[in-house]
């Protein structure tokens, strides 16, 4: 199920916020511990690749959409969730934008602060609106 894969992916991205890179040993151990299917591991690896390739672009987008909390000041959990969903929304045509945004809000509700789901939803709604206007 993709929701479980997204949670695993969130954990990998979250851990990378503290090390500056994805730890392959941690990633593979997490895939094994959480029994991530091969197709879901491929999805996770694809998203991680998109995030690595477009990191500067994503940082600029987050900074422009969140005046009070620039990307560098965001909670690492919120930033991780946003990076995951931004990669899906902008670079994965097979994933509906609304599904990605809803899953992001669900992960934020589970792993971050009380107000994070609203914060994440607001940033992603703005991103989706801008994407449709291009």
JSON list of C-alpha atoms in Angstrom, two decimals:
[
{"chain": "A", "resi": 1, "resn": "UNK", "atom": "CA", "xyz": [0.00, 0.00, 0.00]},
{"chain": "A", "resi": 2, "resn": "UNK", "atom": "CA", "xyz": [1.45, 3.37, -1.04]},
{"chain": "A", "resi": 3, "resn": "UNK", "atom": "CA", "xyz": [0.47, 5.12, 2.23]},
{"chain": "A", "resi": 4, "resn": "UNK", "atom": "CA", "xyz": [2.80, 2.81, 4.18]},
{"chain": "A", "resi": 5, "resn": "UNK", "atom": "CA", "xyz": [5.57, 3.41, 1.63]},
{"chain": "A", "resi": 6, "resn": "UNK", "atom": "CA", "xyz": [5.10, 7.17, 2.05]},
{"chain": "A", "resi": 7, "resn": "UNK", "atom": "CA", "xyz": [5.51, 6.82, 5.82]},
{"chain": "A", "resi": 8, "resn": "UNK", "atom": "CA", "xyz": [8.71, 4.85, 5.32]},
{"chain": "A", "resi": 9, "resn": "UNK", "atom": "CA", "xyz": [9.92, 7.44, 2.83]},
{"chain": "A", "resi": 10, "resn": "UNK", "atom": "CA", "xyz": [9.08, 10.23, 5.28]},
{"chain": "A", "resi": 11, "resn": "UNK", "atom": "CA", "xyz": [11.27, 8.52, 7.91]},
{"chain": "A", "resi": 12, "resn": "UNK", "atom": "CA", "xyz": [14.18, 8.28, 5.46]},
{"chain": "A", "resi": 13, "resn": "UNK", "atom": "CA", "xyz": [13.86, 11.93, 4.42]},
{"chain": "A", "resi": 14, "resn": "UNK", "atom": "CA", "xyz": [13.49, 12.99, 8.06]},
{"chain": "A", "resi": 15, "resn": "UNK", "atom": "CA", "xyz": [16.69, 11.16, 9.05]},
{"chain": "A", "resi": 16, "resn": "UNK", "atom": "CA", "xyz": [18.53, 12.77, 6.15]},
{"chain": "A", "resi": 17, "resn": "UNK", "atom": "CA", "xyz": [17.62, 16.23, 7.51]},
{"chain": "A", "resi": 18, "resn": "UNK", "atom": "CA", "xyz": [20.13, 15.61, 10.31]},
{"chain": "A", "resi": 19, "resn": "UNK", "atom": "CA", "xyz": [22.93, 13.99, 8.31]},
{"chain": "A", "resi": 20, "resn": "UNK", "atom": "CA", "xyz": [22.71, 15.98, 5.09]},
{"chain": "A", "resi": 21, "resn": "UNK", "atom": "CA", "xyz": [22.30, 12.88, 2.96]},
{"chain": "A", "resi": 22, "resn": "UNK", "atom": "CA", "xyz": [20.38, 9.63, 2.72]},
{"chain": "A", "resi": 23, "resn": "UNK", "atom": "CA", "xyz": [22.12, 6.86, 4.62]},
{"chain": "A", "resi": 24, "resn": "UNK", "atom": "CA", "xyz": [21.78, 3.80, 2.37]},
{"chain": "A", "resi": 25, "resn": "UNK", "atom": "CA", "xyz": [22.34, 1.39, 5.26]},
{"chain": "A", "resi": 26, "resn": "UNK", "atom": "CA", "xyz": [19.55, 3.01, 7.26]},
{"chain": "A", "resi": 27, "resn": "UNK", "atom": "CA", "xyz": [17.29, 3.12, 4.20]},
{"chain": "A", "resi": 28, "resn": "UNK", "atom": "CA", "xyz": [17.80, -0.55, 3.38]},
{"chain": "A", "resi": 29, "resn": "UNK", "atom": "CA", "xyz": [17.38, -1.60, 7.02]},
{"chain": "A", "resi": 30, "resn": "UNK", "atom": "CA", "xyz": [14.13, 0.37, 7.19]},
{"chain": "A", "resi": 31, "resn": "UNK", "atom": "CA", "xyz": [12.87, -1.23, 3.96]},
{"chain": "A", "resi": 32, "resn": "UNK", "atom": "CA", "xyz": [13.57, -4.63, 5.51]},
{"chain": "A", "resi": 33, "resn": "UNK", "atom": "CA", "xyz": [12.15, -3.83, 8.96]},
{"chain": "A", "resi": 34, "resn": "UNK", "atom": "CA", "xyz": [8.95, -2.37, 7.51]},
{"chain": "A", "resi": 35, "resn": "UNK", "atom": "CA", "xyz": [8.67, -5.11, 4.87]},
{"chain": "A", "resi": 36, "resn": "UNK", "atom": "CA", "xyz": [8.62, -2.64, 1.98]},
{"chain": "A", "resi": 37, "resn": "UNK", "atom": "CA", "xyz": [7.70, -4.41, -1.26]},
{"chain": "A", "resi": 38, "resn": "UNK", "atom": "CA", "xyz": [10.11, -4.10, -4.20]},
{"chain": "A", "resi": 39, "resn": "UNK", "atom": "CA", "xyz": [7.73, -1.86, -6.17]},
{"chain": "A", "resi": 40, "resn": "UNK", "atom": "CA", "xyz": [7.32, 0.43, -3.14]},
{"chain": "A", "resi": 41, "resn": "UNK", "atom": "CA", "xyz": [11.10, 0.54, -2.64]},
{"chain": "A", "resi": 42, "resn": "UNK", "atom": "CA", "xyz": [11.41, 1.60, -6.29]},
{"chain": "A", "resi": 43, "resn": "UNK", "atom": "CA", "xyz": [8.85, 4.36, -5.65]},
{"chain": "A", "resi": 44, "resn": "UNK", "atom": "CA", "xyz": [10.79, 5.51, -2.57]},
{"chain": "A", "resi": 45, "resn": "UNK", "atom": "CA", "xyz": [14.08, 5.51, -4.46]},
{"chain": "A", "resi": 46, "resn": "UNK", "atom": "CA", "xyz": [12.50, 7.48, -7.31]},
{"chain": "A", "resi": 47, "resn": "UNK", "atom": "CA", "xyz": [11.22, 10.16, -4.91]},
{"chain": "A", "resi": 48, "resn": "UNK", "atom": "CA", "xyz": [14.58, 10.33, -3.10]},
{"chain": "A", "resi": 49, "resn": "UNK", "atom": "CA", "xyz": [16.29, 10.85, -6.45]},
{"chain": "A", "resi": 50, "resn": "UNK", "atom": "CA", "xyz": [13.88, 13.66, -7.39]},
{"chain": "A", "resi": 51, "resn": "UNK", "atom": "CA", "xyz": [14.44, 15.37, -4.03]},
{"chain": "A", "resi": 52, "resn": "UNK", "atom": "CA", "xyz": [18.24, 15.15, -4.39]},
{"chain": "A", "resi": 53, "resn": "UNK", "atom": "CA", "xyz": [18.15, 16.45, -7.95]},
{"chain": "A", "resi": 54, "resn": "UNK", "atom": "CA", "xyz": [15.79, 19.37, -7.22]},
{"chain": "A", "resi": 55, "resn": "UNK", "atom": "CA", "xyz": [16.81, 20.29, -3.65]},
{"chain": "A", "resi": 56, "resn": "UNK", "atom": "CA", "xyz": [17.67, 23.92, -4.44]},
{"chain": "A", "resi": 57, "resn": "UNK", "atom": "CA", "xyz": [14.47, 24.38, -6.43]},
{"chain": "A", "resi": 58, "resn": "UNK", "atom": "CA", "xyz": [12.38, 22.94, -3.59]},
{"chain": "A", "resi": 59, "resn": "UNK", "atom": "CA", "xyz": [14.13, 25.16, -1.02]},
{"chain": "A", "resi": 60, "resn": "UNK", "atom": "CA", "xyz": [13.38, 28.26, -3.09]},
{"chain": "A", "resi": 61, "resn": "UNK", "atom": "CA", "xyz": [9.74, 27.20, -3.50]},
{"chain": "A", "resi": 62, "resn": "UNK", "atom": "CA", "xyz": [9.34, 26.62, 0.23]},
{"chain": "A", "resi": 63, "resn": "UNK", "atom": "CA", "xyz": [10.96, 29.96, 1.04]},
{"chain": "A", "resi": 64, "resn": "UNK", "atom": "CA", "xyz": [8.63, 31.81, -1.34]},
{"chain": "A", "resi": 65, "resn": "UNK", "atom": "CA", "xyz": [5.50, 30.12, 0.03]},
{"chain": "A", "resi": 66, "resn": "UNK", "atom": "CA", "xyz": [6.22, 30.39, 3.73]},
{"chain": "A", "resi": 67, "resn": "UNK", "atom": "CA", "xyz": [7.19, 33.92, 4.71]},
{"chain": "A", "resi": 68, "resn": "UNK", "atom": "CA", "xyz": [7.01, 33.33, 8.47]},
{"chain": "A", "resi": 69, "resn": "UNK", "atom": "CA", "xyz": [8.88, 30.02, 8.42]},
{"chain": "A", "resi": 70, "resn": "UNK", "atom": "CA", "xyz": [11.55, 29.92, 5.72]},
{"chain": "A", "resi": 71, "resn": "UNK", "atom": "CA", "xyz": [12.69, 26.45, 4.77]},
{"chain": "A", "resi": 72, "resn": "UNK", "atom": "CA", "xyz": [15.71, 26.59, 7.08]},
{"chain": "A", "resi": 73, "resn": "UNK", "atom": "CA", "xyz": [13.49, 27.33, 10.12]},
{"chain": "A", "resi": 74, "resn": "UNK", "atom": "CA", "xyz": [10.77, 24.75, 9.45]},
{"chain": "A", "resi": 75, "resn": "UNK", "atom": "CA", "xyz": [10.35, 21.78, 11.73]},
{"chain": "A", "resi": 76, "resn": "UNK", "atom": "CA", "xyz": [12.39, 18.97, 10.16]},
{"chain": "A", "resi": 77, "resn": "UNK", "atom": "CA", "xyz": [9.27, 16.78, 10.10]},
{"chain": "A", "resi": 78, "resn": "UNK", "atom": "CA", "xyz": [7.27, 19.41, 8.19]},
{"chain": "A", "resi": 79, "resn": "UNK", "atom": "CA", "xyz": [10.13, 20.04, 5.78]},
{"chain": "A", "resi": 80, "resn": "UNK", "atom": "CA", "xyz": [10.47, 16.29, 5.16]},
{"chain": "A", "resi": 81, "resn": "UNK", "atom": "CA", "xyz": [6.76, 15.89, 4.47]},
{"chain": "A", "resi": 82, "resn": "UNK", "atom": "CA", "xyz": [6.76, 18.88, 2.13]},
{"chain": "A", "resi": 83, "resn": "UNK", "atom": "CA", "xyz": [9.78, 17.62, 0.19]},
{"chain": "A", "resi": 84, "resn": "UNK", "atom": "CA", "xyz": [8.13, 14.24, -0.30]},
{"chain": "A", "resi": 85, "resn": "UNK", "atom": "CA", "xyz": [4.86, 15.72, -1.51]},
{"chain": "A", "resi": 86, "resn": "UNK", "atom": "CA", "xyz": [6.50, 18.39, -3.67]},
{"chain": "A", "resi": 87, "resn": "UNK", "atom": "CA", "xyz": [8.47, 15.69, -5.47]},
{"chain": "A", "resi": 88, "resn": "UNK", "atom": "CA", "xyz": [5.23, 13.78, -6.12]},
{"chain": "A", "resi": 89, "resn": "UNK", "atom": "CA", "xyz": [3.20, 16.81, -7.19]},
{"chain": "A", "resi": 90, "resn": "UNK", "atom": "CA", "xyz": [5.82, 18.30, -9.48]},
{"chain": "A", "resi": 91, "resn": "UNK", "atom": "CA", "xyz": [7.56, 15.23, -10.90]},
{"chain": "A", "resi": 92, "resn": "UNK", "atom": "CA", "xyz": [5.26, 12.19, -10.65]},
{"chain": "A", "resi": 93, "resn": "UNK", "atom": "CA", "xyz": [2.39, 12.46, -13.10]},
{"chain": "A", "resi": 94, "resn": "UNK", "atom": "CA", "xyz": [1.07, 9.05, -12.03]},
{"chain": "A", "resi": 95, "resn": "UNK", "atom": "CA", "xyz": [0.19, 10.37, -8.54]},
{"chain": "A", "resi": 96, "resn": "UNK", "atom": "CA", "xyz": [-2.84, 12.69, -8.30]},
{"chain": "A", "resi": 97, "resn": "UNK", "atom": "CA", "xyz": [-2.01, 16.00, -6.62]},
{"chain": "A", "resi": 98, "resn": "UNK", "atom": "CA", "xyz": [-4.95, 15.71, -4.21]},
{"chain": "A", "resi": 99, "resn": "UNK", "atom": "CA", "xyz": [-3.83, 12.25, -3.09]},
{"chain": "A", "resi": 100, "resn": "UNK", "atom": "CA", "xyz": [-0.32, 13.49, -2.40]},
{"chain": "A", "resi": 101, "resn": "UNK", "atom": "CA", "xyz": [-1.57, 16.53, -0.47]},
{"chain": "A", "resi": 102, "resn": "UNK", "atom": "CA", "xyz": [-4.00, 14.43, 1.58]},
{"chain": "A", "resi": 103, "resn": "UNK", "atom": "CA", "xyz": [-1.34, 11.86, 2.45]},
{"chain": "A", "resi": 104, "resn": "UNK", "atom": "CA", "xyz": [1.03, 14.67, 3.44]},
{"chain": "A", "resi": 105, "resn": "UNK", "atom": "CA", "xyz": [-1.58, 16.09, 5.82]},
{"chain": "A", "resi": 106, "resn": "UNK", "atom": "CA", "xyz": [-2.12, 12.63, 7.31]},
{"chain": "A", "resi": 107, "resn": "UNK", "atom": "CA", "xyz": [1.61, 12.13, 7.90]},
{"chain": "A", "resi": 108, "resn": "UNK", "atom": "CA", "xyz": [1.87, 15.62, 9.42]},
{"chain": "A", "resi": 109, "resn": "UNK", "atom": "CA", "xyz": [-1.02, 14.85, 11.78]},
{"chain": "A", "resi": 110, "resn": "UNK", "atom": "CA", "xyz": [0.73, 11.69, 12.92]},
{"chain": "A", "resi": 111, "resn": "UNK", "atom": "CA", "xyz": [4.37, 12.79, 13.14]},
{"chain": "A", "resi": 112, "resn": "UNK", "atom": "CA", "xyz": [4.50, 16.54, 13.64]},
{"chain": "A", "resi": 113, "resn": "UNK", "atom": "CA", "xyz": [2.96, 19.32, 15.70]},
{"chain": "A", "resi": 114, "resn": "UNK", "atom": "CA", "xyz": [-0.71, 20.09, 16.24]},
{"chain": "A", "resi": 115, "resn": "UNK", "atom": "CA", "xyz": [-0.76, 22.81, 13.57]},
{"chain": "A", "resi": 116, "resn": "UNK", "atom": "CA", "xyz": [1.44, 21.06, 11.04]},
{"chain": "A", "resi": 117, "resn": "UNK", "atom": "CA", "xyz": [-1.31, 19.44, 8.97]},
{"chain": "A", "resi": 118, "resn": "UNK", "atom": "CA", "xyz": [-2.81, 22.87, 8.25]},
{"chain": "A", "resi": 119, "resn": "UNK", "atom": "CA", "xyz": [0.59, 24.38, 7.53]},
{"chain": "A", "resi": 120, "resn": "UNK", "atom": "CA", "xyz": [1.55, 21.57, 5.15]},
{"chain": "A", "resi": 121, "resn": "UNK", "atom": "CA", "xyz": [-1.87, 21.64, 3.46]},
{"chain": "A", "resi": 122, "resn": "UNK", "atom": "CA", "xyz": [-1.64, 25.39, 2.91]},
{"chain": "A", "resi": 123, "resn": "UNK", "atom": "CA", "xyz": [1.81, 25.22, 1.32]},
{"chain": "A", "resi": 124, "resn": "UNK", "atom": "CA", "xyz": [0.77, 22.33, -0.93]},
{"chain": "A", "resi": 125, "resn": "UNK", "atom": "CA", "xyz": [-2.53, 23.96, -1.94]},
{"chain": "A", "resi": 126, "resn": "UNK", "atom": "CA", "xyz": [-0.57, 27.02, -3.06]},
{"chain": "A", "resi": 127, "resn": "UNK", "atom": "CA", "xyz": [1.87, 24.83, -4.98]},
{"chain": "A", "resi": 128, "resn": "UNK", "atom": "CA", "xyz": [-0.94, 22.92, -6.71]},
{"chain": "A", "resi": 129, "resn": "UNK", "atom": "CA", "xyz": [-2.71, 26.16, -7.62]},
{"chain": "A", "resi": 130, "resn": "UNK", "atom": "CA", "xyz": [0.48, 27.56, -9.15]},
{"chain": "A", "resi": 131, "resn": "UNK", "atom": "CA", "xyz": [1.13, 24.31, -11.01]},
{"chain": "A", "resi": 132, "resn": "UNK", "atom": "CA", "xyz": [-2.33, 24.46, -12.62]},
{"chain": "A", "resi": 133, "resn": "UNK", "atom": "CA", "xyz": [-1.78, 28.09, -13.69]},
{"chain": "A", "resi": 134, "resn": "UNK", "atom": "CA", "xyz": [1.42, 27.27, -15.59]}
]
